[in-house]
Amino acid sequence: SWHGYCLQPLMAKILVIEDHPELRELFAEVLMNAGHDVITASDGSIGLELYELYHPALVITDLEMPGLPGLAVVERLSLEPGLKIIAISGSGLDNLERARQLGAAVTLQKPFRLTQLLAAVRQLVGEQPPLVNPNATLPIHADRHVADEPLAG
């Protein structure tokens, strides 16, 4: 049965685990502007606690964080059926390759463009552009060309 779902852009619940506050806030802002429901954590242990509380569809985690290593987070979350994981790293490709082996669906090497992150999110949460959306509104920061700027790694 269809409930007019094509009138609403699909929204996913996303957990962002990133120890750098400015990056954490940037990722959250960009994802919220794209219509997603975003929860953030400043380290891996808090991230796993929030995962248990909210069961998001997607987790975006940095691999280099104090405390619980990002790879341990990926390994633990890879046991969750249906969960998609994006791993990000500024410390070279070895960590990213290991994250893929442990179950990350997508890996991004810092610095990367925000458009790359959004494309990966769209791919993983199966977001389709709405077929009909008479009430379309532009994202709050549509006039900011944040997406075209490489991120600081």
PDB file of C-alpha atoms in Angstrom:
ATOM      1  CA  SER A   1       0.000   0.000   0.000  1.00  0.00           C
ATOM      2  CA  TRP A   2       1.332   3.429  -0.755  1.00  0.00           C
ATOM      3  CA  HIS A   3       0.982   6.334   1.646  1.00  0.00           C
ATOM      4  CA  GLY A   4       2.154   9.168  -0.546  1.00  0.00           C
ATOM      5  CA  TYR A   5       5.694   8.594   0.643  1.00  0.00           C
ATOM      6  CA  CYS A   6       7.031  10.062  -2.593  1.00  0.00           C
ATOM      7  CA  LEU A   7       5.860  13.458  -1.328  1.00  0.00           C
ATOM      8  CA  GLN A   8       8.454  13.355   1.449  1.00  0.00           C
ATOM      9  CA  PRO A   9      12.191  13.162   0.899  1.00  0.00           C
ATOM     10  CA  LEU A  10      13.373  10.112   2.823  1.00  0.00           C
ATOM     11  CA  MET A  11      15.114  10.900   6.071  1.00  0.00           C
ATOM     12  CA  ALA A  12      17.566   8.679   7.904  1.00  0.00           C
ATOM     13  CA  LYS A  13      18.646   8.656  11.535  1.00  0.00           C
ATOM     14  CA  ILE A  14      22.434   9.136  11.455  1.00  0.00           C
ATOM     15  CA  LEU A  15      25.009   8.927  14.247  1.00  0.00           C
ATOM     16  CA  VAL A  16      28.203  10.968  13.755  1.00  0.00           C
ATOM     17  CA  ILE A  17      31.215   9.967  15.916  1.00  0.00           C
ATOM     18  CA  GLU A  18      33.972  12.568  15.572  1.00  0.00           C
ATOM     19  CA  ASP A  19      36.267  13.994  18.252  1.00  0.00           C
ATOM     20  CA  HIS A  20      36.971  17.335  16.517  1.00  0.00           C
ATOM     21  CA  PRO A  21      34.104  19.664  17.540  1.00  0.00           C
ATOM     22  CA  GLU A  22      34.233  21.829  14.401  1.00  0.00           C
ATOM     23  CA  LEU A  23      34.068  18.817  12.070  1.00  0.00           C
ATOM     24  CA  ARG A  24      31.392  17.153  14.185  1.00  0.00           C
ATOM     25  CA  GLU A  25      29.226  20.278  13.986  1.00  0.00           C
ATOM     26  CA  LEU A  26      29.906  20.727  10.272  1.00  0.00           C
ATOM     27  CA  PHE A  27      28.899  17.145   9.447  1.00  0.00           C
ATOM     28  CA  ALA A  28      25.783  17.447  11.623  1.00  0.00           C
ATOM     29  CA  GLU A  29      24.753  20.737  10.003  1.00  0.00           C
ATOM     30  CA  VAL A  30      25.208  19.475   6.452  1.00  0.00           C
ATOM     31  CA  LEU A  31      23.307  16.230   7.166  1.00  0.00           C
ATOM     32  CA  MET A  32      20.473  18.043   8.945  1.00  0.00           C
ATOM     33  CA  ASN A  33      20.185  20.481   6.048  1.00  0.00           C
ATOM     34  CA  ALA A  34      19.818  17.433   3.783  1.00  0.00           C
ATOM     35  CA  GLY A  35      16.826  16.380   5.893  1.00  0.00           C
ATOM     36  CA  HIS A  36      18.367  13.775   8.172  1.00  0.00           C
ATOM     37  CA  ASP A  37      17.931  13.234  11.889  1.00  0.00           C
ATOM     38  CA  VAL A  38      21.446  13.542  13.371  1.00  0.00           C
ATOM     39  CA  ILE A  39      22.901  12.449  16.719  1.00  0.00           C
ATOM     40  CA  THR A  40      26.551  13.222  17.533  1.00  0.00           C
ATOM     41  CA  ALA A  41      29.179  11.709  19.825  1.00  0.00           C
ATOM     42  CA  SER A  42      32.645  13.012  20.673  1.00  0.00           C
ATOM     43  CA  ASP A  43      34.257   9.589  21.126  1.00  0.00           C
ATOM     44  CA  GLY A  44      33.776   5.916  20.366  1.00  0.00           C
ATOM     45  CA  SER A  45      32.488   4.850  23.788  1.00  0.00           C
ATOM     46  CA  ILE A  46      29.779   7.521  23.800  1.00  0.00           C
ATOM     47  CA  GLY A  47      29.051   6.611  20.169  1.00  0.00           C
ATOM     48  CA  LEU A  48      28.364   2.970  21.064  1.00  0.00           C
ATOM     49  CA  GLU A  49      26.107   4.035  23.963  1.00  0.00           C
ATOM     50  CA  LEU A  50      24.144   6.336  21.654  1.00  0.00           C
ATOM     51  CA  TYR A  51      23.908   3.577  19.062  1.00  0.00           C
ATOM     52  CA  GLU A  52      22.247   1.319  21.653  1.00  0.00           C
ATOM     53  CA  LEU A  53      19.817   4.084  22.606  1.00  0.00           C
ATOM     54  CA  TYR A  54      18.809   5.301  19.145  1.00  0.00           C
ATOM     55  CA  HIS A  55      19.618   2.497  16.676  1.00  0.00           C
ATOM     56  CA  PRO A  56      20.399   4.803  13.734  1.00  0.00           C
ATOM     57  CA  ALA A  57      20.374   3.445  10.168  1.00  0.00           C
ATOM     58  CA  LEU A  58      23.842   4.852   9.476  1.00  0.00           C
ATOM     59  CA  VAL A  59      26.957   5.571  11.542  1.00  0.00           C
ATOM     60  CA  ILE A  60      29.701   7.923  10.330  1.00  0.00           C
ATOM     61  CA  THR A  61      32.819   7.466  12.446  1.00  0.00           C
ATOM     62  CA  ASP A  62      36.293   8.925  12.488  1.00  0.00           C
ATOM     63  CA  LEU A  63      39.007   6.293  12.945  1.00  0.00           C
ATOM     64  CA  GLU A  64      41.489   8.467  14.878  1.00  0.00           C
ATOM     65  CA  MET A  65      39.982   9.372  18.243  1.00  0.00           C
ATOM     66  CA  PRO A  66      41.160   9.339  21.844  1.00  0.00           C
ATOM     67  CA  GLY A  67      39.873   6.438  23.925  1.00  0.00           C
ATOM     68  CA  LEU A  68      38.181   3.572  22.119  1.00  0.00           C
ATOM     69  CA  PRO A  69      39.795   3.273  18.659  1.00  0.00           C
ATOM     70  CA  GLY A  70      37.591   3.936  15.643  1.00  0.00           C
ATOM     71  CA  LEU A  71      38.414   0.501  14.232  1.00  0.00           C
ATOM     72  CA  ALA A  72      37.046  -1.080  17.428  1.00  0.00           C
ATOM     73  CA  VAL A  73      33.842   0.930  16.917  1.00  0.00           C
ATOM     74  CA  VAL A  74      33.558  -0.320  13.321  1.00  0.00           C
ATOM     75  CA  GLU A  75      34.223  -3.901  14.417  1.00  0.00           C
ATOM     76  CA  ARG A  76      31.557  -3.742  17.122  1.00  0.00           C
ATOM     77  CA  LEU A  77      28.940  -2.046  14.919  1.00  0.00           C
ATOM     78  CA  SER A  78      29.572  -4.412  12.001  1.00  0.00           C
ATOM     79  CA  LEU A  79      27.706  -7.047  14.060  1.00  0.00           C
ATOM     80  CA  GLU A  80      24.476  -5.043  13.782  1.00  0.00           C
ATOM     81  CA  PRO A  81      22.275  -6.389  10.973  1.00  0.00           C
ATOM     82  CA  GLY A  82      21.412  -3.810   8.337  1.00  0.00           C
ATOM     83  CA  LEU A  83      23.518  -1.019   9.849  1.00  0.00           C
ATOM     84  CA  LYS A  84      25.563   0.980   7.348  1.00  0.00           C
ATOM     85  CA  ILE A  85      28.935   2.424   8.370  1.00  0.00           C
ATOM     86  CA  ILE A  86      31.020   5.205   6.818  1.00  0.00           C
ATOM     87  CA  ALA A  87      34.604   5.369   8.166  1.00  0.00           C
ATOM     88  CA  ILE A  88      36.700   8.509   7.767  1.00  0.00           C
ATOM     89  CA  SER A  89      40.422   8.916   8.371  1.00  0.00           C
ATOM     90  CA  GLY A  90      43.184  11.429   7.894  1.00  0.00           C
ATOM     91  CA  SER A  91      45.994   9.054   8.757  1.00  0.00           C
ATOM     92  CA  GLY A  92      46.437   7.103   5.571  1.00  0.00           C
ATOM     93  CA  LEU A  93      44.850   4.304   3.620  1.00  0.00           C
ATOM     94  CA  ASP A  94      45.830   1.370   5.864  1.00  0.00           C
ATOM     95  CA  ASN A  95      43.228   2.283   8.474  1.00  0.00           C
ATOM     96  CA  LEU A  96      40.565   2.752   5.820  1.00  0.00           C
ATOM     97  CA  GLU A  97      41.373  -0.604   4.218  1.00  0.00           C
ATOM     98  CA  ARG A  98      41.157  -2.266   7.640  1.00  0.00           C
ATOM     99  CA  ALA A  99      37.807  -0.523   8.269  1.00  0.00           C
ATOM    100  CA  ARG A 100      36.502  -1.945   4.968  1.00  0.00           C
ATOM    101  CA  GLN A 101      37.632  -5.424   5.993  1.00  0.00           C
ATOM    102  CA  LEU A 102      35.830  -4.985   9.319  1.00  0.00           C
ATOM    103  CA  GLY A 103      32.574  -3.992   7.649  1.00  0.00           C
ATOM    104  CA  ALA A 104      32.552  -0.291   6.736  1.00  0.00           C
ATOM    105  CA  ALA A 105      30.447   0.164   3.592  1.00  0.00           C
ATOM    106  CA  VAL A 106      32.205   3.377   2.538  1.00  0.00           C
ATOM    107  CA  THR A 107      35.532   4.928   3.536  1.00  0.00           C
ATOM    108  CA  LEU A 108      36.537   8.547   3.032  1.00  0.00           C
ATOM    109  CA  GLN A 109      40.089   9.894   3.220  1.00  0.00           C
ATOM    110  CA  LYS A 110      40.426  13.375   4.781  1.00  0.00           C
ATOM    111  CA  PRO A 111      40.367  15.959   3.399  1.00  0.00           C
ATOM    112  CA  PHE A 112      37.248  15.250   1.357  1.00  0.00           C
ATOM    113  CA  ARG A 113      34.437  17.371  -0.020  1.00  0.00           C
ATOM    114  CA  LEU A 114      31.110  17.530   1.765  1.00  0.00           C
ATOM    115  CA  THR A 115      29.452  16.604  -1.527  1.00  0.00           C
ATOM    116  CA  GLN A 116      31.318  13.260  -1.328  1.00  0.00           C
ATOM    117  CA  LEU A 117      29.956  12.629   2.165  1.00  0.00           C
ATOM    118  CA  LEU A 118      26.406  13.461   1.087  1.00  0.00           C
ATOM    119  CA  ALA A 119      26.703  11.235  -1.991  1.00  0.00           C
ATOM    120  CA  ALA A 120      27.865   8.332   0.198  1.00  0.00           C
ATOM    121  CA  VAL A 121      24.982   8.898   2.625  1.00  0.00           C
ATOM    122  CA  ARG A 122      22.454   8.996  -0.230  1.00  0.00           C
ATOM    123  CA  GLN A 123      23.887   5.786  -1.661  1.00  0.00           C
ATOM    124  CA  LEU A 124      23.733   3.946   1.684  1.00  0.00           C
ATOM    125  CA  VAL A 125      20.355   5.032   3.006  1.00  0.00           C
ATOM    126  CA  GLY A 126      18.747   4.584  -0.404  1.00  0.00           C
ATOM    127  CA  GLU A 127      17.460   8.133  -0.461  1.00  0.00           C
ATOM    128  CA  GLN A 128      15.574   8.872  -3.663  1.00  0.00           C
ATOM    129  CA  PRO A 129      14.806  12.378  -4.833  1.00  0.00           C
ATOM    130  CA  PRO A 130      11.069  12.904  -4.263  1.00  0.00           C
ATOM    131  CA  LEU A 131       8.985  12.299  -7.398  1.00  0.00           C
ATOM    132  CA  VAL A 132       6.575  15.063  -6.512  1.00  0.00           C
ATOM    133  CA  ASN A 133       7.182  17.613  -3.823  1.00  0.00           C
ATOM    134  CA  PRO A 134       4.958  20.665  -4.089  1.00  0.00           C
ATOM    135  CA  ASN A 135       6.234  21.948  -0.735  1.00  0.00           C
ATOM    136  CA  ALA A 136       9.927  21.806  -1.581  1.00  0.00           C
ATOM    137  CA  THR A 137      12.054  24.229   0.404  1.00  0.00           C
ATOM    138  CA  LEU A 138      15.716  24.970  -0.044  1.00  0.00           C
ATOM    139  CA  PRO A 139      18.132  23.944   2.687  1.00  0.00           C
ATOM    140  CA  ILE A 140      18.759  26.742   5.184  1.00  0.00           C
ATOM    141  CA  HIS A 141      22.310  27.281   3.951  1.00  0.00           C
ATOM    142  CA  ALA A 142      21.704  26.823   0.237  1.00  0.00           C
ATOM    143  CA  ASP A 143      23.538  30.070  -0.411  1.00  0.00           C
ATOM    144  CA  ARG A 144      26.686  28.887   1.358  1.00  0.00           C
ATOM    145  CA  HIS A 145      29.128  27.085  -0.894  1.00  0.00           C
ATOM    146  CA  VAL A 146      30.362  24.875   1.912  1.00  0.00           C
ATOM    147  CA  ALA A 147      29.970  21.806  -0.282  1.00  0.00           C
ATOM    148  CA  ASP A 148      32.582  23.070  -2.703  1.00  0.00           C
ATOM    149  CA  GLU A 149      35.263  23.560  -0.088  1.00  0.00           C
ATOM    150  CA  PRO A 150      37.623  20.720   0.790  1.00  0.00           C
ATOM    151  CA  LEU A 151      37.447  19.903   4.480  1.00  0.00           C
ATOM    152  CA  ALA A 152      40.366  20.562   6.749  1.00  0.00           C
ATOM    153  CA  GLY A 153      41.872  17.216   7.600  1.00  0.00           C
TER     154      GLY A 153
END
